[in-house]
mmCIF file of C-alpha atoms and ligand atoms in Angstrom:
data_model
loop_
_atom_site.group_PDB
_atom_site.id
_atom_site.type_symbol
_atom_site.label_atom_id
_atom_site.label_comp_id
_atom_site.label_asym_id
_atom_site.label_seq_id
_atom_site.Cartn_x
_atom_site.Cartn_y
_atom_site.Cartn_z
ATOM 1 C CA UNK T 1340 -24.676 -21.095 -8.773
ATOM 2 C CA UNK T 1341 -25.258 -17.391 -8.104
ATOM 3 C CA UNK T 1342 -24.376 -14.759 -10.707
ATOM 4 C CA UNK T 1343 -21.564 -12.658 -9.318
ATOM 5 C CA UNK T 1344 -22.451 -9.752 -11.603
ATOM 6 C CA UNK T 1345 -25.976 -9.625 -10.109
ATOM 7 C CA UNK T 1346 -26.414 -11.487 -6.855
ATOM 8 C CA UNK T 1347 -25.272 -10.424 -3.375
ATOM 9 C CA UNK T 1348 -22.438 -12.667 -2.265
ATOM 10 C CA UNK T 1349 -19.427 -12.685 -0.002
ATOM 11 C CA UNK T 1350 -15.847 -13.199 -1.061
ATOM 12 C CA UNK T 1351 -12.987 -14.607 0.982
ATOM 13 C CA UNK T 1352 -9.679 -12.829 1.362
ATOM 14 C CA UNK T 1353 -7.335 -15.832 1.665
ATOM 15 C CA UNK T 1354 -4.529 -13.564 2.877
ATOM 16 C CA UNK T 1355 -6.431 -12.468 5.973
ATOM 17 C CA UNK T 1356 -9.157 -15.107 6.317
ATOM 18 C CA UNK T 1357 -11.764 -12.307 6.290
ATOM 19 C CA UNK T 1358 -14.858 -11.945 4.119
ATOM 20 C CA UNK T 1359 -16.145 -8.957 2.151
ATOM 21 C CA UNK T 1360 -19.808 -8.548 1.176
ATOM 22 C CA UNK T 1361 -20.400 -7.701 -2.509
ATOM 23 C CA UNK T 1362 -23.756 -6.223 -3.596
ATOM 24 C CA UNK T 1363 -23.407 -5.777 -7.373
ATOM 25 C CA UNK T 1364 -27.149 -5.286 -7.988
ATOM 26 C CA UNK T 1365 -26.864 -1.881 -6.302
ATOM 27 C CA UNK T 1366 -24.710 -0.569 -9.146
ATOM 28 C CA UNK T 1367 -27.540 -1.183 -11.631
ATOM 29 C CA UNK T 1368 -28.568 2.315 -10.595
ATOM 30 C CA UNK T 1369 -27.423 4.807 -13.239
ATOM 31 C CA UNK T 1370 -23.956 6.256 -12.687
ATOM 32 C CA UNK T 1371 -24.660 9.281 -10.503
ATOM 33 C CA UNK T 1372 -21.292 10.879 -10.010
ATOM 34 C CA UNK T 1373 -19.633 13.144 -12.479
ATOM 35 C CA UNK T 1374 -15.966 13.357 -13.310
ATOM 36 C CA UNK T 1375 -14.769 16.748 -12.128
ATOM 37 C CA UNK T 1376 -11.816 18.413 -13.743
ATOM 38 C CA UNK T 1377 -10.391 19.716 -10.498
ATOM 39 C CA UNK T 1378 -8.649 23.041 -10.909
ATOM 40 C CA UNK T 1379 -5.817 22.657 -8.454
ATOM 41 C CA UNK T 1380 -3.107 25.252 -8.005
ATOM 42 C CA UNK T 1381 0.110 23.708 -9.337
ATOM 43 C CA UNK T 1382 2.723 23.174 -6.637
ATOM 44 C CA UNK T 1383 6.017 25.129 -6.780
ATOM 45 C CA UNK T 1384 9.284 23.235 -7.356
ATOM 46 C CA UNK T 1385 10.510 24.567 -4.019
ATOM 47 C CA UNK T 1386 8.289 25.678 -1.144
ATOM 48 C CA UNK T 1387 10.054 27.799 1.504
ATOM 49 C CA UNK T 1388 7.447 26.753 4.087
ATOM 50 C CA UNK T 1389 7.753 22.981 3.411
ATOM 51 C CA UNK T 1390 9.478 20.975 6.162
ATOM 52 C CA UNK T 1391 10.650 18.415 3.602
ATOM 53 C CA UNK T 1392 12.226 20.682 0.970
ATOM 54 C CA UNK T 1393 16.058 20.780 0.817
ATOM 55 C CA UNK T 1394 17.720 23.293 3.131
ATOM 56 C CA UNK T 1395 14.533 23.994 5.114
ATOM 57 C CA UNK T 1396 14.061 23.789 8.868
ATOM 58 C CA UNK T 1397 11.835 21.033 10.252
ATOM 59 C CA UNK T 1398 9.354 21.354 13.107
ATOM 60 C CA UNK T 1399 11.792 19.735 15.538
ATOM 61 C CA UNK T 1400 14.438 22.387 14.800
ATOM 62 C CA UNK T 1401 16.675 20.180 12.624
ATOM 63 C CA UNK T 1402 17.588 21.499 9.175
ATOM 64 C CA UNK T 1403 17.397 19.361 6.013
ATOM 65 C CA UNK T 1404 20.609 19.118 3.990
ATOM 66 C CA UNK T 1405 20.513 20.447 0.411
ATOM 67 C CA UNK T 1406 19.815 16.928 -0.785
ATOM 68 C CA UNK T 1407 19.718 16.167 -4.510
ATOM 69 C CA UNK T 1408 18.073 12.722 -4.796
ATOM 70 C CA UNK T 1409 16.334 10.796 -1.975
ATOM 71 C CA UNK T 1410 16.636 11.865 1.658
ATOM 72 C CA UNK T 1411 15.884 9.811 4.790
ATOM 73 C CA UNK T 1412 15.591 11.153 8.342
ATOM 74 C CA UNK T 1413 14.311 9.946 11.715
ATOM 75 C CA UNK T 1414 10.733 11.149 12.213
ATOM 76 C CA UNK T 1415 10.740 14.163 14.554
ATOM 77 C CA UNK T 1416 7.422 13.011 16.028
ATOM 78 C CA UNK T 1417 8.111 9.284 15.983
ATOM 79 C CA UNK T 1418 5.333 6.932 17.112
ATOM 80 C CA UNK T 1419 7.992 4.482 18.309
ATOM 81 C CA UNK T 1420 11.314 4.925 20.109
ATOM 82 C CA UNK T 1421 14.309 2.547 20.064
ATOM 83 C CA UNK T 1422 14.999 2.773 23.818
ATOM 84 C CA UNK T 1423 11.526 1.688 25.027
ATOM 85 C CA UNK T 1424 11.749 -1.170 27.586
ATOM 86 C CA UNK T 1425 10.099 -4.264 26.082
ATOM 87 C CA UNK T 1426 8.453 -5.397 29.328
ATOM 88 C CA UNK T 1427 5.068 -7.090 29.352
ATOM 89 C CA UNK T 1428 2.118 -6.274 31.599
ATOM 90 C CA UNK T 1429 -0.558 -8.935 32.049
ATOM 91 C CA UNK T 1430 -3.463 -8.914 34.478
ATOM 92 C CA UNK T 1431 -5.575 -12.071 34.246
ATOM 93 C CA UNK T 1432 -4.951 -12.253 30.500
ATOM 94 C CA UNK T 1433 -7.405 -9.370 30.111
ATOM 95 C CA UNK T 1434 -5.343 -6.263 30.635
ATOM 96 C CA UNK T 1435 -2.347 -7.070 28.472
ATOM 97 C CA UNK T 1436 0.234 -4.580 27.251
ATOM 98 C CA UNK T 1437 3.816 -4.561 26.140
ATOM 99 C CA UNK T 1438 6.549 -1.980 25.648
ATOM 100 C CA UNK T 1439 7.209 -1.655 21.908
ATOM 101 C CA UNK T 1440 10.662 -0.483 20.782
ATOM 102 C CA UNK T 1441 10.924 0.774 17.229
ATOM 103 C CA UNK T 1442 12.218 3.364 14.788
ATOM 104 C CA UNK T 1443 10.199 5.697 12.547
ATOM 105 C CA UNK T 1444 11.646 7.417 9.524
ATOM 106 C CA UNK T 1445 10.522 9.701 6.716
ATOM 107 C CA UNK T 1446 11.771 9.185 3.144
ATOM 108 C CA UNK T 1447 11.671 12.102 0.698
ATOM 109 C CA UNK T 1448 11.445 10.709 -2.833
ATOM 110 C CA UNK T 1449 12.840 13.795 -4.545
ATOM 111 C CA UNK T 1450 14.140 17.281 -3.721
ATOM 112 C CA UNK T 1451 11.384 18.592 -6.028
ATOM 113 C CA UNK T 1452 8.338 19.652 -4.013
ATOM 114 C CA UNK T 1453 5.988 19.406 -7.003
ATOM 115 C CA UNK T 1454 6.705 15.875 -8.224
ATOM 116 C CA UNK T 1455 4.628 12.769 -7.614
ATOM 117 C CA UNK T 1456 5.632 9.198 -8.433
ATOM 118 C CA UNK T 1457 3.653 9.482 -11.674
ATOM 119 C CA UNK T 1458 5.824 12.404 -12.780
ATOM 120 C CA UNK T 1459 9.244 11.219 -11.636
ATOM 121 C CA UNK T 1460 11.903 9.988 -14.077
ATOM 122 C CA UNK T 1461 12.341 6.181 -14.060
ATOM 123 C CA UNK T 1462 15.990 6.525 -12.948
ATOM 124 C CA UNK T 1463 14.934 8.699 -9.983
ATOM 125 C CA UNK T 1464 12.173 6.265 -9.058
ATOM 126 C CA UNK T 1465 14.704 3.463 -9.211
ATOM 127 C CA UNK T 1466 16.689 5.335 -6.538
ATOM 128 C CA UNK T 1467 13.540 5.396 -4.398
ATOM 129 C CA UNK T 1468 13.212 1.605 -4.798
ATOM 130 C CA UNK T 1469 16.866 1.169 -3.804
ATOM 131 C CA UNK T 1470 16.329 3.447 -0.792
ATOM 132 C CA UNK T 1471 13.340 1.339 0.322
ATOM 133 C CA UNK T 1472 15.431 -1.834 -0.047
ATOM 134 C CA UNK T 1473 18.347 -0.284 1.853
ATOM 135 C CA UNK T 1474 16.111 0.893 4.699
ATOM 136 C CA UNK T 1475 14.396 -2.490 4.934
ATOM 137 C CA UNK T 1476 17.783 -4.186 5.220
ATOM 138 C CA UNK T 1477 19.363 -1.656 7.581
ATOM 139 C CA UNK T 1478 16.440 -1.403 10.010
ATOM 140 C CA UNK T 1479 15.643 -5.114 9.748
ATOM 141 C CA UNK T 1480 19.213 -6.025 10.713
ATOM 142 C CA UNK T 1481 18.678 -4.540 14.182
ATOM 143 C CA UNK T 1482 18.067 -7.023 16.963
ATOM 144 C CA UNK T 1483 14.897 -5.313 18.234
ATOM 145 C CA UNK T 1484 13.328 -4.775 14.774
ATOM 146 C CA UNK T 1485 11.268 -7.718 13.544
ATOM 147 C CA UNK T 1486 9.088 -5.914 11.041
ATOM 148 C CA UNK T 1487 9.686 -2.945 8.721
ATOM 149 C CA UNK T 1488 6.519 -1.266 7.433
ATOM 150 C CA UNK T 1489 7.061 1.041 4.457
ATOM 151 C CA UNK T 1490 3.968 3.086 3.536
ATOM 152 C CA UNK T 1491 2.823 6.264 1.824
ATOM 153 C CA UNK T 1492 -0.211 8.406 2.606
ATOM 154 C CA UNK T 1493 -1.100 10.593 -0.330
ATOM 155 C CA UNK T 1494 -3.597 13.441 -0.337
ATOM 156 C CA UNK T 1495 -5.393 15.413 2.345
ATOM 157 C CA UNK T 1496 -8.222 12.843 2.266
ATOM 158 C CA UNK T 1497 -5.773 10.282 3.668
ATOM 159 C CA UNK T 1498 -4.450 12.660 6.319
ATOM 160 C CA UNK T 1499 -1.372 13.790 4.422
ATOM 161 C CA UNK T 1500 -1.158 17.555 4.342
ATOM 162 C CA UNK T 1501 2.239 17.890 2.694
ATOM 163 C CA UNK T 1502 2.381 17.614 -1.105
ATOM 164 C CA UNK T 1503 6.144 17.005 -1.079
ATOM 165 C CA UNK T 1504 6.594 13.413 -2.369
ATOM 166 C CA UNK T 1505 7.523 11.267 0.617
ATOM 167 C CA UNK T 1506 6.689 8.090 2.503
ATOM 168 C CA UNK T 1507 7.138 6.802 6.020
ATOM 169 C CA UNK T 1508 8.769 3.758 7.564
ATOM 170 C CA UNK T 1509 7.669 2.431 10.936
ATOM 171 C CA UNK T 1510 9.746 -0.501 12.140
ATOM 172 C CA UNK T 1511 9.133 -2.336 15.378
ATOM 173 C CA UNK T 1512 9.570 -5.488 17.377
ATOM 174 C CA UNK T 1513 6.206 -7.238 16.835
ATOM 175 C CA UNK T 1514 4.297 -8.138 13.700
ATOM 176 C CA UNK T 1515 1.484 -5.616 13.190
ATOM 177 C CA UNK T 1516 -2.080 -7.007 12.935
ATOM 178 C CA UNK T 1517 -2.463 -7.070 9.143
ATOM 179 C CA UNK T 1518 0.961 -8.582 8.595
ATOM 180 C CA UNK T 1519 0.354 -11.165 11.263
ATOM 181 C CA UNK T 1520 -2.837 -12.365 9.505
ATOM 182 C CA UNK T 1521 -1.030 -12.590 6.165
ATOM 183 C CA UNK T 1522 1.868 -14.401 7.796
ATOM 184 C CA UNK T 1523 -0.447 -17.046 9.259
ATOM 185 C CA UNK T 1524 -2.303 -17.560 5.950
ATOM 186 C CA UNK T 1525 0.829 -17.854 3.823
ATOM 187 C CA UNK T 1526 2.390 -20.254 6.298
ATOM 188 C CA UNK T 1527 -0.752 -22.429 6.454
ATOM 189 C CA UNK T 1528 -0.956 -22.511 2.640
ATOM 190 C CA UNK T 1529 2.669 -23.572 2.361
ATOM 191 C CA UNK T 1530 2.263 -26.242 5.007
ATOM 192 C CA UNK T 1531 -0.894 -27.646 3.402
ATOM 193 C CA UNK T 1532 0.154 -27.515 -0.271
ATOM 194 C CA UNK T 1533 3.920 -26.996 -0.372
ATOM 195 C CA UNK T 1534 3.336 -23.959 -2.594
ATOM 196 C CA UNK T 1535 3.089 -20.202 -2.189
ATOM 197 C CA UNK T 1536 -0.358 -18.621 -1.797
ATOM 198 C CA UNK T 1537 0.543 -15.492 -3.770
ATOM 199 C CA UNK T 1538 2.339 -17.416 -6.540
ATOM 200 C CA UNK T 1539 -0.856 -19.487 -6.894
ATOM 201 C CA UNK T 1540 -3.046 -16.356 -6.794
ATOM 202 C CA UNK T 1541 -0.903 -14.514 -9.375
ATOM 203 C CA UNK T 1542 -1.109 -17.518 -11.716
ATOM 204 C CA UNK T 1543 -4.924 -17.522 -11.449
ATOM 205 C CA UNK T 1544 -5.168 -13.805 -12.164
ATOM 206 C CA UNK T 1545 -2.696 -14.028 -15.063
ATOM 207 C CA UNK T 1546 -4.896 -16.707 -16.628
ATOM 208 C CA UNK T 1547 -8.309 -15.073 -15.971
ATOM 209 C CA UNK T 1548 -7.166 -11.482 -16.702
ATOM 210 C CA UNK T 1549 -10.528 -9.943 -15.715
ATOM 211 C CA UNK T 1550 -9.039 -8.162 -12.679
ATOM 212 C CA UNK T 1551 -5.691 -7.315 -14.263
ATOM 213 C CA UNK T 1552 -4.895 -3.569 -14.366
ATOM 214 C CA UNK T 1553 -1.217 -3.308 -15.352
ATOM 215 C CA UNK T 1554 1.648 -5.704 -16.042
ATOM 216 C CA UNK T 1555 5.257 -5.783 -17.161
ATOM 217 C CA UNK T 1556 7.904 -8.496 -17.418
ATOM 218 C CA UNK T 1557 8.394 -8.782 -13.651
ATOM 219 C CA UNK T 1558 5.212 -7.372 -12.006
ATOM 220 C CA UNK T 1559 1.407 -7.567 -12.122
ATOM 221 C CA UNK T 1560 -1.272 -5.266 -10.705
ATOM 222 C CA UNK T 1561 -4.771 -6.569 -9.996
ATOM 223 C CA UNK T 1562 -7.895 -5.374 -8.257
ATOM 224 C CA UNK T 1563 -7.926 -8.298 -5.833
ATOM 225 C CA UNK T 1564 -10.903 -10.669 -5.993
ATOM 226 C CA UNK T 1565 -11.589 -9.723 -2.350
ATOM 227 C CA UNK T 1566 -10.940 -5.936 -2.606
ATOM 228 C CA UNK T 1567 -12.668 -3.785 0.031
ATOM 229 C CA UNK T 1568 -11.938 -0.296 -1.358
ATOM 230 C CA UNK T 1569 -13.624 0.466 -4.698
ATOM 231 C CA UNK T 1570 -10.339 0.836 -6.621
ATOM 232 C CA UNK T 1571 -8.062 -1.130 -4.311
ATOM 233 C CA UNK T 1572 -5.135 -2.826 -6.039
ATOM 234 C CA UNK T 1573 -2.428 -5.325 -5.210
ATOM 235 C CA UNK T 1574 1.005 -5.172 -6.862
ATOM 236 C CA UNK T 1575 2.889 -8.481 -7.031
ATOM 237 C CA UNK T 1576 6.284 -9.548 -8.398
ATOM 238 C CA UNK T 1577 5.933 -12.556 -10.727
ATOM 239 C CA UNK T 1578 8.930 -14.244 -9.102
ATOM 240 C CA UNK T 1579 8.668 -15.645 -5.595
ATOM 241 C CA UNK T 1580 10.602 -13.037 -3.602
ATOM 242 C CA UNK T 1581 10.224 -12.654 0.180
ATOM 243 C CA UNK T 1582 11.308 -9.037 0.529
ATOM 244 C CA UNK T 1583 12.265 -5.929 -1.405
ATOM 245 C CA UNK T 1584 16.006 -6.296 -0.833
ATOM 246 C CA UNK T 1585 15.930 -9.610 -2.748
ATOM 247 C CA UNK T 1586 14.631 -7.985 -5.963
ATOM 248 C CA UNK T 1587 17.145 -8.132 -8.795
ATOM 249 C CA UNK T 1588 18.124 -5.223 -11.011
ATOM 250 C CA UNK T 1589 15.408 -5.847 -13.632
ATOM 251 C CA UNK T 1590 12.724 -6.302 -10.961
ATOM 252 C CA UNK T 1591 13.703 -3.040 -9.258
ATOM 253 C CA UNK T 1592 13.385 -1.177 -12.558
ATOM 254 C CA UNK T 1593 10.151 -3.075 -13.151
ATOM 255 C CA UNK T 1594 8.764 -1.908 -9.809
ATOM 256 C CA UNK T 1595 9.614 1.723 -10.618
ATOM 257 C CA UNK T 1596 7.883 1.306 -13.989
ATOM 258 C CA UNK T 1597 4.728 -0.367 -12.696
ATOM 259 C CA UNK T 1598 4.269 2.138 -9.826
ATOM 260 C CA UNK T 1599 4.613 5.070 -12.184
ATOM 261 C CA UNK T 1600 2.064 3.596 -14.588
ATOM 262 C CA UNK T 1601 -0.383 2.551 -11.873
ATOM 263 C CA UNK T 1602 -0.380 5.947 -10.152
ATOM 264 C CA UNK T 1603 -0.703 7.789 -13.493
ATOM 265 C CA UNK T 1604 -3.711 5.554 -14.222
ATOM 266 C CA UNK T 1605 -5.229 6.362 -10.822
ATOM 267 C CA UNK T 1606 -4.708 10.098 -11.491
ATOM 268 C CA UNK T 1607 -6.484 9.761 -14.849
ATOM 269 C CA UNK T 1608 -9.484 7.888 -13.422
ATOM 270 C CA UNK T 1609 -11.132 10.980 -11.943
ATOM 271 C CA UNK T 1610 -8.858 13.545 -13.646
ATOM 272 C CA UNK T 1611 -7.362 14.486 -10.273
ATOM 273 C CA UNK T 1612 -4.416 13.531 -8.062
ATOM 274 C CA UNK T 1613 -5.711 10.263 -6.621
ATOM 275 C CA UNK T 1614 -5.435 9.942 -2.829
ATOM 276 C CA UNK T 1615 -4.385 6.620 -1.338
ATOM 277 C CA UNK T 1616 -2.565 4.788 1.394
ATOM 278 C CA UNK T 1617 -0.145 2.297 -0.074
ATOM 279 C CA UNK T 1618 2.481 0.080 1.433
ATOM 280 C CA UNK T 1619 4.598 -3.035 1.244
ATOM 281 C CA UNK T 1620 3.938 -6.341 2.930
ATOM 282 C CA UNK T 1621 6.974 -8.556 3.140
ATOM 283 C CA UNK T 1622 8.974 -10.981 5.220
ATOM 284 C CA UNK T 1623 9.476 -10.213 8.908
ATOM 285 C CA UNK T 1624 13.076 -9.403 9.876
ATOM 286 C CA UNK T 1625 13.205 -11.754 12.860
ATOM 287 C CA UNK T 1626 16.256 -13.674 11.700
ATOM 288 C CA UNK T 1627 14.171 -16.693 10.564
ATOM 289 C CA UNK T 1628 13.888 -17.892 6.968
ATOM 290 C CA UNK T 1629 10.400 -17.087 5.670
ATOM 291 C CA UNK T 1630 9.945 -19.106 2.466
ATOM 292 C CA UNK T 1631 6.162 -18.665 2.825
ATOM 293 C CA UNK T 1632 6.411 -14.900 2.253
ATOM 294 C CA UNK T 1633 5.768 -13.322 -1.145
ATOM 295 C CA UNK T 1634 6.464 -9.586 -1.291
ATOM 296 C CA UNK T 1635 3.575 -7.384 -2.462
ATOM 297 C CA UNK T 1636 2.074 -3.906 -2.153
ATOM 298 C CA UNK T 1637 -1.474 -2.856 -1.368
ATOM 299 C CA UNK T 1638 -3.025 0.379 -2.612
ATOM 300 C CA UNK T 1639 -6.054 1.503 -0.594
ATOM 301 C CA UNK T 1640 -7.635 4.515 -2.301
ATOM 302 C CA UNK T 1641 -10.767 5.973 -0.682
ATOM 303 C CA UNK T 1642 -12.417 7.449 -3.806
ATOM 304 C CA UNK T 1643 -15.672 5.987 -5.056
ATOM 305 C CA UNK T 1644 -17.366 8.009 -7.796
ATOM 306 C CA UNK T 1645 -15.364 11.185 -8.383
ATOM 307 C CA UNK T 1646 -12.475 13.244 -7.042
ATOM 308 C CA UNK T 1647 -14.724 14.348 -4.185
ATOM 309 C CA UNK T 1648 -17.045 11.407 -3.491
ATOM 310 C CA UNK T 1649 -15.323 8.933 -1.208
ATOM 311 C CA UNK T 1650 -16.273 5.667 0.369
ATOM 312 C CA UNK T 1651 -16.526 5.540 4.157
ATOM 313 C CA UNK T 1652 -16.179 2.337 6.114
ATOM 314 C CA UNK T 1653 -19.084 2.981 8.500
ATOM 315 C CA UNK T 1654 -22.248 1.364 9.827
ATOM 316 C CA UNK T 1655 -22.443 -2.276 8.781
ATOM 317 C CA UNK T 1656 -18.805 -2.205 7.804
ATOM 318 C CA UNK T 1657 -17.565 -1.035 11.194
ATOM 319 C CA UNK T 1658 -19.890 -3.298 13.100
ATOM 320 C CA UNK T 1659 -20.053 -6.375 10.885
ATOM 321 C CA UNK T 1660 -18.025 -6.723 7.666
ATOM 322 C CA UNK T 1661 -16.769 -4.587 4.784
ATOM 323 C CA UNK T 1662 -19.134 -4.214 1.841
ATOM 324 C CA UNK T 1663 -18.879 -2.982 -1.732
ATOM 325 C CA UNK T 1664 -21.276 -2.390 -4.625
ATOM 326 C CA UNK T 1665 -18.959 -2.049 -7.616
ATOM 327 C CA UNK T 1666 -17.482 -5.470 -8.330
ATOM 328 C CA UNK T 1667 -13.683 -5.817 -8.413
ATOM 329 C CA UNK T 1668 -14.043 -6.885 -12.073
ATOM 330 C CA UNK T 1669 -15.917 -3.670 -12.935
ATOM 331 C CA UNK T 1670 -13.357 -1.585 -11.034
ATOM 332 C CA UNK T 1671 -10.506 -3.244 -12.942
ATOM 333 C CA UNK T 1672 -12.318 -2.540 -16.220
ATOM 334 C CA UNK T 1673 -12.651 1.172 -15.312
ATOM 335 C CA UNK T 1674 -8.982 1.382 -14.333
ATOM 336 C CA UNK T 1675 -7.935 -0.358 -17.561
ATOM 337 C CA UNK T 1676 -9.843 2.167 -19.642
ATOM 338 C CA UNK T 1677 -8.647 5.229 -17.639
HETATM 339 P P1 H2U E 1946 2.421 12.128 6.377
HETATM 340 O O1 H2U E 1946 3.212 11.285 5.430
HETATM 341 O O2 H2U E 1946 1.242 11.382 6.930
HETATM 342 O O3 H2U E 1946 2.090 13.487 5.844
HETATM 343 O O4 H2U E 1946 3.382 12.408 7.626
HETATM 344 C C1 H2U E 1946 4.581 13.124 7.557
HETATM 345 C C2 H2U E 1946 5.454 12.738 8.727
HETATM 346 O O5 H2U E 1946 6.475 13.699 8.865
HETATM 347 C C3 H2U E 1946 4.708 12.684 10.049
HETATM 348 O O6 H2U E 1946 4.847 11.383 10.579
HETATM 349 C C4 H2U E 1946 6.765 13.884 10.215
HETATM 350 C C5 H2U E 1946 5.428 13.705 10.916
HETATM 351 O O7 H2U E 1946 5.630 13.215 12.223
HETATM 352 N N1 H2U E 1946 7.364 15.203 10.411
HETATM 353 C C6 H2U E 1946 8.680 15.315 10.856
HETATM 354 O O8 H2U E 1946 9.288 14.297 11.160
HETATM 355 N N2 H2U E 1946 9.258 16.532 10.948
HETATM 356 C C7 H2U E 1946 8.615 17.722 10.689
HETATM 357 O O9 H2U E 1946 9.214 18.770 10.752
HETATM 358 C C8 H2U E 1946 7.185 17.705 10.349
HETATM 359 C C9 H2U E 1946 6.569 16.369 10.096
HETATM 360 ZN ZN1 ZN E 1947 8.737 20.454 -0.177
#
């Protein structure tokens, strides 16, 4: 048996069926990066030039109300439109395309321009959780919407230029690629074993604990065994729940709590606001029962060694398979001690 602290090996992601190459021997090199205390200008509570602040005008000409908690609006530059004809084009099974109706929204977490999830009050974060659940249910109830993707880009490194705390929702009529892979894997697991893949995974991680980063009564956070990004994490409810709108009161408060603690931990890791893309994966909204689905979130942060040194997925990773040096166990250890 190889030594997974020393020997190159590949690990399977059972949610996608894809492999990641792990080269732990390369981290035997001394730690080269330094932790920079980044002197960032603090953000103002209200920014007159921000298109998300209450009362301000947006790029499309609409004006935000003077909202006092969360605020949802249709994206002024939506990637999807509800009135798109869903026709299919197919030439010899090679040139295949399809009209894709959908709805894109922006969710402001708070009227305060300067807050991040790590600095919001639990009661205010709970309102964000309820807003996510409400949007999932409302958009998902539409005939043409079969999947609701809730996600947040944070930090300029992830292409988000606006510091105002917000996320996006893209909902559409076909399962996106990543969700489709996870759907197939969870369904196959359930058919083969009559159990849930993520319930089984969570039980393994709860017992082994080496990749555990945070936990509370209703949620766990791990660096997944198959993580691609150095400090990637997966946030899972302990109970088998298919979608966010099925979370009970305690689980909704638990989600607010675990997100706040996880993001604060990320921010402490390199003493800087930690950039990431995060989002929910959950049951499609196609009107079918999906007992195979177990709600979860993925955090994909790009940083590798410091607030400025990031990992790029290039070369071998673009052409062949993702690769990492730092093991998921070592990453979890660093996050635990941050
Ligand atoms: P980021 O979360 O990646 O920063 O994107 C913000 C979204 O806000 C982006 O999708 C939308 C952009 O289309 N937006 C508006 O809907 N109205 C505006 O006035 C500016 C930006
Ligand atoms: Zn703002």
